[in-house]
Short mmCIF file of C-alpha atoms in Angstrom, two decimals:
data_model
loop_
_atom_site.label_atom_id
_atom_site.label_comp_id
_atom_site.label_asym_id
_atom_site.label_seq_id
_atom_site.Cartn_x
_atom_site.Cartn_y
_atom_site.Cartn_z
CA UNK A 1068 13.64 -0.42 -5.76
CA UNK A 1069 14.37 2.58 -2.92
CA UNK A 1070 15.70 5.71 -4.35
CA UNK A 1071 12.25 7.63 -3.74
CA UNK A 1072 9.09 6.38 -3.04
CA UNK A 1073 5.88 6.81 -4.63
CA UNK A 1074 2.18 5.95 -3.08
CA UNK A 1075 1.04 2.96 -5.20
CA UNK A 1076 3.80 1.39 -7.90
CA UNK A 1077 1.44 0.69 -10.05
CA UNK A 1078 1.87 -0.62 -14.02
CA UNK A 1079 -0.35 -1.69 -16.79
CA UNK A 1080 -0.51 -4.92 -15.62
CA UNK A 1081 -1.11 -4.36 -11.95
CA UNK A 1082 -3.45 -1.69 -12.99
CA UNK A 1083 -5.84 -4.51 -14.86
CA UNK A 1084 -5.48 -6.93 -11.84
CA UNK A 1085 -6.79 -4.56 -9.81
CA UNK A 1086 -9.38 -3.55 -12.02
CA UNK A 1087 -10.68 -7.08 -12.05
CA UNK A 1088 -10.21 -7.63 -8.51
CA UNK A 1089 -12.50 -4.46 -8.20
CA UNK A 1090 -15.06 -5.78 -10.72
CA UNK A 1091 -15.12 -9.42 -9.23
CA UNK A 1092 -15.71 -7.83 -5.49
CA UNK A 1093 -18.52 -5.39 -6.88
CA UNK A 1094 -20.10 -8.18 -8.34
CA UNK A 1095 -20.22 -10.64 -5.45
CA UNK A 1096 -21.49 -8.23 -3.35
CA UNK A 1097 -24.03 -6.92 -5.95
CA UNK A 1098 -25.37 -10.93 -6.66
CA UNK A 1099 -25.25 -11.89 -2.65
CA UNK A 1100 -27.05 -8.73 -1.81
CA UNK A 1101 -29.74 -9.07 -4.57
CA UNK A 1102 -30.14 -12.73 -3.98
CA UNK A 1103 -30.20 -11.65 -0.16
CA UNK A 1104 -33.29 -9.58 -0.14
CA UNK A 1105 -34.55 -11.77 -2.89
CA UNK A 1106 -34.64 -14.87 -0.35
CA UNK A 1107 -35.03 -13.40 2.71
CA UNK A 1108 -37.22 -9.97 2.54
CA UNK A 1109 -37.37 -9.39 5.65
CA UNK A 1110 -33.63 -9.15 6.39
CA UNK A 1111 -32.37 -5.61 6.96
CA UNK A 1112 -30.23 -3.79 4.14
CA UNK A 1113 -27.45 -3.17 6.86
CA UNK A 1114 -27.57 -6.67 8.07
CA UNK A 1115 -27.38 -7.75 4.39
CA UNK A 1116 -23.89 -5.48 4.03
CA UNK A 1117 -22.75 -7.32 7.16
CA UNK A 1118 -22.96 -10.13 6.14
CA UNK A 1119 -22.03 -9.80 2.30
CA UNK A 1120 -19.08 -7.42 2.89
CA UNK A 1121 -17.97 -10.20 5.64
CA UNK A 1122 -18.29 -12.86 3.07
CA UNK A 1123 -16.11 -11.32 0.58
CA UNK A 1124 -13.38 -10.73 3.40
CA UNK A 1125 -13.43 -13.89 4.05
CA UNK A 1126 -12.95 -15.56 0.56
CA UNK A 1127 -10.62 -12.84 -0.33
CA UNK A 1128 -9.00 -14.31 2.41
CA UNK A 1129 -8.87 -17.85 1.60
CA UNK A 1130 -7.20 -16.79 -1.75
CA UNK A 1131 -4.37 -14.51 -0.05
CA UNK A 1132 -3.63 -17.70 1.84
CA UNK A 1133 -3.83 -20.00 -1.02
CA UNK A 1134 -1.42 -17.98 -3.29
CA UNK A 1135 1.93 -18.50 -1.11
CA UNK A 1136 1.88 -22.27 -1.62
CA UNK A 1137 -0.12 -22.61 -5.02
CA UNK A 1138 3.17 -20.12 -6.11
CA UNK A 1139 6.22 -22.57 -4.42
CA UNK A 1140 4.15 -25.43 -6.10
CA UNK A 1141 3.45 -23.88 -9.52
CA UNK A 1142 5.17 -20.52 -11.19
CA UNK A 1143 2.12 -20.18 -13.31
CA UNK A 1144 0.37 -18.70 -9.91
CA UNK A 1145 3.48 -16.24 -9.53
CA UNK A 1146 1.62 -13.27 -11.30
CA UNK A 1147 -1.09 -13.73 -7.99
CA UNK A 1148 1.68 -13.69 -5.29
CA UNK A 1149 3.14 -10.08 -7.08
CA UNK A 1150 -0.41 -8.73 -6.81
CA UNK A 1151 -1.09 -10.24 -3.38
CA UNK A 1152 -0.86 -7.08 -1.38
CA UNK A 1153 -3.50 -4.94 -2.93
CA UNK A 1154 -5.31 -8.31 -2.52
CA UNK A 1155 -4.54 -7.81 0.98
CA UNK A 1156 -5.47 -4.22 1.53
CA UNK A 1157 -8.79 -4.93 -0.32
CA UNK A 1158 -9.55 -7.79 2.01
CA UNK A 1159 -8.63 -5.61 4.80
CA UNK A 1160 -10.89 -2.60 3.60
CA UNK A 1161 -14.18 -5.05 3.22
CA UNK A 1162 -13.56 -6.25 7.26
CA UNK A 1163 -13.21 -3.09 7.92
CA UNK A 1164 -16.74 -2.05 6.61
CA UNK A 1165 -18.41 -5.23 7.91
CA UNK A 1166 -16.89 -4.70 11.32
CA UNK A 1167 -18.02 -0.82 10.97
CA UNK A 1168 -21.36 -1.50 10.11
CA UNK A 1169 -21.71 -4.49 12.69
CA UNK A 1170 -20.71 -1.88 15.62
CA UNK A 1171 -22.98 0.67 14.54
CA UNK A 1172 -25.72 -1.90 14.31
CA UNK A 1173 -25.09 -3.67 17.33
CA UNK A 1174 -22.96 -1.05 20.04
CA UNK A 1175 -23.32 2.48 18.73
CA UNK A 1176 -26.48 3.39 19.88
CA UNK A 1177 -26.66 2.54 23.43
CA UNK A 1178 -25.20 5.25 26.47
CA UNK A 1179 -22.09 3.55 26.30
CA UNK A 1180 -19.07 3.68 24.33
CA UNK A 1181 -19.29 1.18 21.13
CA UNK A 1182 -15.72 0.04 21.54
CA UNK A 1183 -16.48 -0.72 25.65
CA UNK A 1184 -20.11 -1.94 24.32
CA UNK A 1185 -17.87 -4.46 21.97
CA UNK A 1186 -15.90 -5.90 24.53
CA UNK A 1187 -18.16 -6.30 27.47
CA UNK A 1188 -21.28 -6.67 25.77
CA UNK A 1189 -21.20 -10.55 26.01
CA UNK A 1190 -18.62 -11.98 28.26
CA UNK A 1191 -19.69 -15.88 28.36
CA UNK A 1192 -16.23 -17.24 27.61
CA UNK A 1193 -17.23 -20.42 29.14
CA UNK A 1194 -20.20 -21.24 26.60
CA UNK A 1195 -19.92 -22.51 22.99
CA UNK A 1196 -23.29 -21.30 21.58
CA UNK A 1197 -23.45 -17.97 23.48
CA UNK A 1198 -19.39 -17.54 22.87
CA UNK A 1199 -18.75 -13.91 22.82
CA UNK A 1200 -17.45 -14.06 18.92
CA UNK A 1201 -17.28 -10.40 18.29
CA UNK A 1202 -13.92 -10.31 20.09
CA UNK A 1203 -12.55 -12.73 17.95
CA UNK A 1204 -13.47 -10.40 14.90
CA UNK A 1205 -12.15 -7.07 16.59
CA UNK A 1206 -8.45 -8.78 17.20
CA UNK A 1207 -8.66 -10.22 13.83
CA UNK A 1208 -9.40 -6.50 12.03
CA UNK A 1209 -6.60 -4.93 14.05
CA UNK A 1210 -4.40 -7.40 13.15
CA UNK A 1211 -5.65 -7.18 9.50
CA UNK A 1212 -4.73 -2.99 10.09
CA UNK A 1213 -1.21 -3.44 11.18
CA UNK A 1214 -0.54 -6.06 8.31
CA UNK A 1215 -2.33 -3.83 5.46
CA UNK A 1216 -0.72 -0.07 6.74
CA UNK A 1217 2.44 -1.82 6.81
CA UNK A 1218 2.02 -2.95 2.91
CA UNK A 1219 4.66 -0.50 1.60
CA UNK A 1220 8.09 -0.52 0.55
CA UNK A 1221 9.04 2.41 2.93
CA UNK A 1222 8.39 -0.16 5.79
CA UNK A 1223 9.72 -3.49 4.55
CA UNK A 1224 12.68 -0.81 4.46
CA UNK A 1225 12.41 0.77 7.75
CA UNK A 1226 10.77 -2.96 9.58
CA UNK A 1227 13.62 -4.68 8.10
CA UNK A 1228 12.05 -7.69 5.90
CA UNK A 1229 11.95 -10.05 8.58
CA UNK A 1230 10.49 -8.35 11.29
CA UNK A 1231 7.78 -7.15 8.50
CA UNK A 1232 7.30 -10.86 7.39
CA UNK A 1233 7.17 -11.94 11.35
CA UNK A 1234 4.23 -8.75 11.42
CA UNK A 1235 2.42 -9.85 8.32
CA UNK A 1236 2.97 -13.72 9.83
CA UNK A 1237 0.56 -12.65 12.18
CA UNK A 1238 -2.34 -13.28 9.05
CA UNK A 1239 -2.36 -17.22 10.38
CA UNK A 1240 -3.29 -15.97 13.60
CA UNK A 1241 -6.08 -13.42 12.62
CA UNK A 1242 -7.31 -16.50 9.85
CA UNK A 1243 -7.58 -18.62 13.34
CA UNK A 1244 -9.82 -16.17 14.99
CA UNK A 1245 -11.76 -15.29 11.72
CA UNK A 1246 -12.69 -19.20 11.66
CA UNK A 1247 -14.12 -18.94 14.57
CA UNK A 1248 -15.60 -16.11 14.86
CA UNK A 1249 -17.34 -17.37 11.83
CA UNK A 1250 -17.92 -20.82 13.32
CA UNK A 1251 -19.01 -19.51 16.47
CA UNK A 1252 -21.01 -16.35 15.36
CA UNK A 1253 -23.24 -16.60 12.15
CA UNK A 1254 -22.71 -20.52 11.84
CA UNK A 1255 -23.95 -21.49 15.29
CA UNK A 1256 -27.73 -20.83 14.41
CA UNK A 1257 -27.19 -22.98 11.11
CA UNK A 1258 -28.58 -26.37 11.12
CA UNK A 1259 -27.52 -27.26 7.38
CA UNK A 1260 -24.55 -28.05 6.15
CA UNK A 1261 -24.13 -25.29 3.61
CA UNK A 1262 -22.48 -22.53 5.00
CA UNK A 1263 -20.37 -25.40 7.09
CA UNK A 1264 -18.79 -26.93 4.48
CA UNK A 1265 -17.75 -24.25 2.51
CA UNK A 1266 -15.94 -22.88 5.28
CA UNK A 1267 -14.61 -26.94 6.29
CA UNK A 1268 -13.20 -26.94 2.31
CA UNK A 1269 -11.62 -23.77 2.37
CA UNK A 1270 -9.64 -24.41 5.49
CA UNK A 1271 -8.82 -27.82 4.22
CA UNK A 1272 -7.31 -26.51 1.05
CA UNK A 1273 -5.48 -23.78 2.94
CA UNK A 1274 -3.91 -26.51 5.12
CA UNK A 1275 -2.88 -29.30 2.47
CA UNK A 1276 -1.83 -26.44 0.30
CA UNK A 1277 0.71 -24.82 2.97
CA UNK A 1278 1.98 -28.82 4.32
CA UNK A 1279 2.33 -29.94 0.66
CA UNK A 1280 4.53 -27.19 0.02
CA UNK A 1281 5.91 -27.18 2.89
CA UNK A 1282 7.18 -30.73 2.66
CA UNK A 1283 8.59 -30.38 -0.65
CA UNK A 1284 10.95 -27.37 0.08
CA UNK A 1285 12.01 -29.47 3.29
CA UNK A 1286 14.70 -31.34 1.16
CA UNK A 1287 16.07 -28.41 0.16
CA UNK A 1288 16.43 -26.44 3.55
CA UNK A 1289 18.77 -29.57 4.80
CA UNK A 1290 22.27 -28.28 5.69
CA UNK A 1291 24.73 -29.39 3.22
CA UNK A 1292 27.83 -31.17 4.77
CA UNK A 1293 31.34 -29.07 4.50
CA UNK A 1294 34.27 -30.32 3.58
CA UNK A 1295 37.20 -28.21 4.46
CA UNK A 1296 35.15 -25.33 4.82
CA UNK A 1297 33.63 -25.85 1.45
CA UNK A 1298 30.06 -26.98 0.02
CA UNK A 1299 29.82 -29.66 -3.01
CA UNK A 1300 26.82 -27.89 -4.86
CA UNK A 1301 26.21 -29.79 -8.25
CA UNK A 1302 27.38 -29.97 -11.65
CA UNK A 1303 27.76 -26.87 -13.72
CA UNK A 1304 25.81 -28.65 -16.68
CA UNK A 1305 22.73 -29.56 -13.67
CA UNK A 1306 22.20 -25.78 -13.40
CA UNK A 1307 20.24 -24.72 -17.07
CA UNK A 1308 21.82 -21.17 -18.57
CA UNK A 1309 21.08 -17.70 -16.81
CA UNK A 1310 19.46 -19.79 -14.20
CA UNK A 1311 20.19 -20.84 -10.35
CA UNK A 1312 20.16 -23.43 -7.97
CA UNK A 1313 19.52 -23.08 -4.12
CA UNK A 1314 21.51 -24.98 -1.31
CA UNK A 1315 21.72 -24.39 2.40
CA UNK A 1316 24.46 -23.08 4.03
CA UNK A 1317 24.98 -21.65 6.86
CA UNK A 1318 21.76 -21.76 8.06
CA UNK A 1319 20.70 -19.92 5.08
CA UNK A 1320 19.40 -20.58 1.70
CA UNK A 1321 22.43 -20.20 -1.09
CA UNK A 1322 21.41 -19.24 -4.41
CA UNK A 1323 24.54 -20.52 -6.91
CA UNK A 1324 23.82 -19.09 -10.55
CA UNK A 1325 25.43 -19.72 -14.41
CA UNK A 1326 25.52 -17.22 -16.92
CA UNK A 1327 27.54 -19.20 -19.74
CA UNK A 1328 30.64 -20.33 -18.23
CA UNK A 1329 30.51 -18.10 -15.34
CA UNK A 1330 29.47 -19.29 -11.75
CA UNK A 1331 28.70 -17.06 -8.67
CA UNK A 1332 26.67 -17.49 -5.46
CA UNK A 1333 24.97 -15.16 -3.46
CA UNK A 1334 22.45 -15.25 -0.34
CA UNK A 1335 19.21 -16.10 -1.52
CA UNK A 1336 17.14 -13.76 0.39
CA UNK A 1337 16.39 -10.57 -1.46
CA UNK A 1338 16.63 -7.72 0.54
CA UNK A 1339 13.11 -6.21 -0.26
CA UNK A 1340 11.21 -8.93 0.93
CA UNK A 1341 13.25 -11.51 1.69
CA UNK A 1342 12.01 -13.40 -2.12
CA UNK A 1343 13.54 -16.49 -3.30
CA UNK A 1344 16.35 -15.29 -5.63
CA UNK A 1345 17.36 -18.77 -6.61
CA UNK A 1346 13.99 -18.93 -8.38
CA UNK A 1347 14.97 -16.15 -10.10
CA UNK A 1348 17.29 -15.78 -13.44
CA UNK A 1349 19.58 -13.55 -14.98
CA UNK A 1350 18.26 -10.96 -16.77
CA UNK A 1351 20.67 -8.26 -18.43
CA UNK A 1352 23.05 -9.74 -16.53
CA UNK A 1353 21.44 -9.34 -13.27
CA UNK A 1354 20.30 -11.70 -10.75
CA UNK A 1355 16.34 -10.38 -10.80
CA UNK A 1356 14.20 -11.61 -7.81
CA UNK A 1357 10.44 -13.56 -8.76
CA UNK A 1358 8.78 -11.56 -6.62
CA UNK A 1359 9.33 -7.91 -7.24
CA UNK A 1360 12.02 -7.99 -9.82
CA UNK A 1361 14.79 -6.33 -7.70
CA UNK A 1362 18.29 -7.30 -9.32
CA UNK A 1363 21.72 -7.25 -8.19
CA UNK A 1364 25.01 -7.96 -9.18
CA UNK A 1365 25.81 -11.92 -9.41
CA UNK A 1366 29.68 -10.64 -8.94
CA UNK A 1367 29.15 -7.91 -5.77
CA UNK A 1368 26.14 -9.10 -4.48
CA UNK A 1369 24.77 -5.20 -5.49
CA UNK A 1370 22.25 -3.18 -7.02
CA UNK A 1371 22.74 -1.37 -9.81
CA UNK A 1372 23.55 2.15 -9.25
CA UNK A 1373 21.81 4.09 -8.08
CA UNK A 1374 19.87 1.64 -6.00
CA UNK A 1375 21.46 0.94 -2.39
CA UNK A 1376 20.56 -2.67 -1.52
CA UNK A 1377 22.94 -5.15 -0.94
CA UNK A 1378 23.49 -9.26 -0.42
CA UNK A 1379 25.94 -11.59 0.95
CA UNK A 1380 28.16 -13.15 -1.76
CA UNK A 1381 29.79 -16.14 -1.52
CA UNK A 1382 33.06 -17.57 -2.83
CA UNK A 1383 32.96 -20.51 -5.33
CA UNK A 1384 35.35 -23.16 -7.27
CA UNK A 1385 35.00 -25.79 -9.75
CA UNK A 1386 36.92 -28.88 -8.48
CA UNK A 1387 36.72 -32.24 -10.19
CA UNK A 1388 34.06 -31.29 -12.42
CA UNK A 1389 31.53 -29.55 -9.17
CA UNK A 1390 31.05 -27.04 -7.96
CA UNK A 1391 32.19 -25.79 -4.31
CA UNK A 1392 30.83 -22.75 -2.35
CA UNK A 1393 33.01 -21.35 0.77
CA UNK A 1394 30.85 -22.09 3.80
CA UNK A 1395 31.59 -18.43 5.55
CA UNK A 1396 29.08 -15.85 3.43
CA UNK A 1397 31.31 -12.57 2.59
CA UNK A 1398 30.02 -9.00 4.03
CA UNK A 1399 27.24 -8.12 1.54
CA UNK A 1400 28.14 -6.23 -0.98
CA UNK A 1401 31.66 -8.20 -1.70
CA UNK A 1402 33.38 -8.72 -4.91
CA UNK A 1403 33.94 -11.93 -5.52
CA UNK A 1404 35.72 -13.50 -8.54
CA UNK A 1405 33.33 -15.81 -10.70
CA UNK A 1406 34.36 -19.45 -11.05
CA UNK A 1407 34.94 -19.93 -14.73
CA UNK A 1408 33.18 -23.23 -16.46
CA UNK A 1409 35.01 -24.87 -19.23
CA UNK A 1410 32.24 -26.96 -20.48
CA UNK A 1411 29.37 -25.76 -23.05
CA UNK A 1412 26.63 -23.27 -21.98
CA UNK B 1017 -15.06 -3.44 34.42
CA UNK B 1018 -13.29 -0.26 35.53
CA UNK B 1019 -10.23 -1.52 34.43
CA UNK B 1020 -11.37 -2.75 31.04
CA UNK B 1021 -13.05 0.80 30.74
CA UNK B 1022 -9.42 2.32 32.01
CA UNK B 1023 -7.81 0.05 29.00
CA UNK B 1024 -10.26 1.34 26.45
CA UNK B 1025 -9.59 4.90 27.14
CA UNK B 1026 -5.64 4.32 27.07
CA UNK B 1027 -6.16 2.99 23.44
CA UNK B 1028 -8.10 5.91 22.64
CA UNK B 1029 -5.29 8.18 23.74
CA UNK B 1030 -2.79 5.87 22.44
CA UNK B 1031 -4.56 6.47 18.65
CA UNK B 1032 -5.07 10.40 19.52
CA UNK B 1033 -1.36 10.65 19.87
CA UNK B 1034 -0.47 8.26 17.50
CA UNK B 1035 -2.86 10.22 14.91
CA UNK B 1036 -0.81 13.49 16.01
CA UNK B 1037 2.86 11.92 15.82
CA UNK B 1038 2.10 10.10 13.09
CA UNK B 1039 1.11 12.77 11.13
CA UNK B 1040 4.34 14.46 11.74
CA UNK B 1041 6.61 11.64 11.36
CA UNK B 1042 4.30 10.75 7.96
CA UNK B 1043 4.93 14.46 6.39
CA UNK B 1044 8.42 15.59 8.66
CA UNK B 1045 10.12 12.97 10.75
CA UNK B 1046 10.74 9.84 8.14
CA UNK B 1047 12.80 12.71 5.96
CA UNK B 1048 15.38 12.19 8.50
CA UNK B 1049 14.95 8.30 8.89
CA UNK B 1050 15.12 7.45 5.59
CA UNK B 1051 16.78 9.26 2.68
CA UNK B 1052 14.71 7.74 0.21
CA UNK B 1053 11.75 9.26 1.86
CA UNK B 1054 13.28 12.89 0.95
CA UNK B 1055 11.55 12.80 -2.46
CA UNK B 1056 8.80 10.71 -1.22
CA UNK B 1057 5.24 12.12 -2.34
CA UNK B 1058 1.98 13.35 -0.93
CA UNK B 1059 0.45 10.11 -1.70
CA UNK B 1060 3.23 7.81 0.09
CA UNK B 1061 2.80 9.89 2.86
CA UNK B 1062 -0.65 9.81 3.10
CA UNK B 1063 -0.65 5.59 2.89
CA UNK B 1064 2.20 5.40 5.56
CA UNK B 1065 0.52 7.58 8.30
CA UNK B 1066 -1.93 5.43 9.31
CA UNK B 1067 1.24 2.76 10.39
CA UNK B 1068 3.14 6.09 11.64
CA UNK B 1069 0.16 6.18 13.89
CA UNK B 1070 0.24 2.64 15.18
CA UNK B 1071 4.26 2.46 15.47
CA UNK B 1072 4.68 5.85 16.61
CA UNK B 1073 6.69 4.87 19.36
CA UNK B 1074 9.34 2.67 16.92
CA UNK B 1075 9.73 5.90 15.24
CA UNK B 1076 9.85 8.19 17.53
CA UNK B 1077 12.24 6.61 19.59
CA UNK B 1078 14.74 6.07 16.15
CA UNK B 1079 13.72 10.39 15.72
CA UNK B 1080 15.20 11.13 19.08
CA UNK B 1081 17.95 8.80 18.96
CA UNK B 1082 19.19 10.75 15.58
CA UNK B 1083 19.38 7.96 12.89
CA UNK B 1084 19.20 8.77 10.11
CA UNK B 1085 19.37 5.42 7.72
CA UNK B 1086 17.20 2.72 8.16
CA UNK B 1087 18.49 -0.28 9.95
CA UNK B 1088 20.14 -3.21 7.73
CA UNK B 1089 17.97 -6.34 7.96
CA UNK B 1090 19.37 -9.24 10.26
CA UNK B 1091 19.47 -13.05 8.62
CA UNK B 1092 21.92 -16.04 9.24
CA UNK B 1093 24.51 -14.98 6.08
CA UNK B 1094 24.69 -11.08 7.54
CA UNK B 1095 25.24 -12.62 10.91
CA UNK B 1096 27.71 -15.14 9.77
CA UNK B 1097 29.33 -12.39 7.51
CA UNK B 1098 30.03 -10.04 10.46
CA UNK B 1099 29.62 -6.42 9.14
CA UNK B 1100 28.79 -4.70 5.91
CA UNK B 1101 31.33 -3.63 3.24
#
């Protein structure tokens, strides 16, 4: 949470995810570059570290995109999506060399300039098998550079989180041109299916992954019907202890907790990252988000002092044994009176 | 051609300027922008100049204009709530 910043908020934990995220990438490119010059002698040592530095991007990739949805459809994969951004960096920093070393191989020698070289070196936009890929890369690294500089709290702060997430959005676009700058680079002199398929599975399972999800959070993101200006939520006993449920009003997700007998709503959308703070439970009597653990007050919609950030809160009754939250969201940061349960916690 | 080789050399001068600005906003400028930046170390400043760099002109524009908190995120329950308390 924002009272000063730091460079990397790292903790035990994180610190051993990275550490095997740092072993796993030294030893996939240690095995593909040994195998490499193993198979193929005659391939050059910077070719190899194209192409093995390129591989690992890629996969990296594939997992960055896999952990969003594997997370909405199992909590066990929630550990990944805290750890996702120096997952992200990482991938960003292995394009980054493969793009490097591909420029200096391919542009930096000649009388002109490598970036010019880059873009006008091959302009056959009309052909498949002479496509000018290389483009494709280039937009995709400087998309990855925006996404990764941008992985810090100071500018989910200073972006606002939704113009950040709308930046870092931009990863489905740069995956786009990374398939095909794979498919129509490297792949087009392959006659086999082995370096096809791999790349045919992994965009499968990105896509079924991301629709799956997506269709089973589409009941929830219906718009409750009012009644009087009011929402019927659920039973008190449907919602377990310290826990929350999620709803949708006002064109926004709701997140209506219980901690014993007491009931209070808030806006689920954390104001760090926009996380799911439905998802989330009470812990020391604070609502604490599943991403990042940032808490605020169920009753004020606050963080504790001396943090700064604040959330819409929402009104909310018990009538006839349900509970009702006031359509209109309050100014974040508003007091709001918990409804009191009479049944058993 | 020309102008491709005209577009090249304005992205080079947008990242030499951008390298320059940024590196002030980075180690000066985002003191002013964002209090929580006050006490914010050599290390955060050296992973957000690279994006100072990029977004110089975001930042510069919020330096000249004087804020001096960063703006409050906009989603459907702010909207619908009208203003802060």
């Amino acid at each position: 949470m924002s009272v000063g910043y730091g460079a990397v908020g790292w903790n035990r934990q994180k610190k051993r995810y990275d550490f095997f995220l740092v072993l796993g990438i030294a030893l996939y490119l240690g095995a593909f570059m040994g195998a490499g010059a193993w198979l193929f002698p005659d391939v050059t040592a910077e070719t190899l570290m194209i192409r093995a530095f390129g591989s690992a991007a890629l996969i990296l990739l594939h997992l960055i995109l896999l952990v969003g949805p594997a997370a909405r459809l199992d909590a066990r994969f929630l550990p990944l999506l805290y750890n996702r951004r120096h997952m992200g960096v990482t991938m960003f920093l292995l394009a980054l060399i493969h793009g490097s070393f591909s420029v200096l191989q391919f542009h930096a020698f000649g009388d002109m300039d490598p970036l010019l070289s880059l873009l006008t070196a091959n302009t056959q936009w009309d052909s498949v098998s002479g496509f000018p890929f290389q483009q494709l890369g280039f937009v995709a690294l400087i998309i990855f550079f925006l996404m990764a500089a941008t992985s810090h709290d100071f500018w989910l702060v200073n972006l606002t989180a939704p113009v950040w997430k709308a930046l870092h959005l931009g990863v489905y676009v740069a995956y786009g041109l990374v398939l095909a700058h794979v498919a129509l680079g490297v792949l087009q002199a392959e006659q086999s299916p082995r370096l096809w398929l791999p790349l045919a599975f992994g965009f499968v399972l990105v896509a079924s992954l991301h629709v799956i999800a997506g269709w089973r959070e589409r009941a929830c993101d219906r718009e409750q019907p009012e009644e009087m200006g009011w929402v019927k939520v659920c039973s008190p006993q449907d919602i377990p202890n310290q826990r929350g449920v999620v709803v949708t009003v006002s064109g926004e997700r709701v997140a209506v907790f219980r901690d014993d007998q007491r009931i209070m709503a808030v806006s689920n959308v954390c104001q760090h990252q926009n996380g799911p703070l439905g998802e989330g439970r009470i812990i020391d009597g604070m609502i604490t988000c599943p991403w990042h653990g940032y808490q605020y007050l169920p009753e004020n919609g606050c963080s504790p002092p001396p943090f700064t950030e604040k959330i819409p809160t929402f009104q909310v009754q018990i009538r006839e044994g349900s509970i009702w939250v006031k359509s209109l969201p309050l100014p974040a940061g508003t007091a709001v009176e918990p409804a009191v349960w009479g049944g058993e916690s | 051609m020309d102008w491709l080789r005209g577009l090249v050399y304005a992205f080079y001068a947008y990242v030499l300027i951008g390298w320059v600005l940024g590196g002030f906003l980075a180690f000066r400028g985002v003191n002013r922008l964002d209090p929580s930046a006050q006490s914010g170390t050599w290390g955060f400043r050296l992973l957000i100049w690279p994006a100072c760099a990029a977004l110089w002109p975001l930042l510069m524009l919020r330096y000249v204009r004087g804020h001096q908190q960063p703006p409050i995120e906009c989603t459907a329950h702010r909207q619908a709530a009208g203003r802060e308390v």
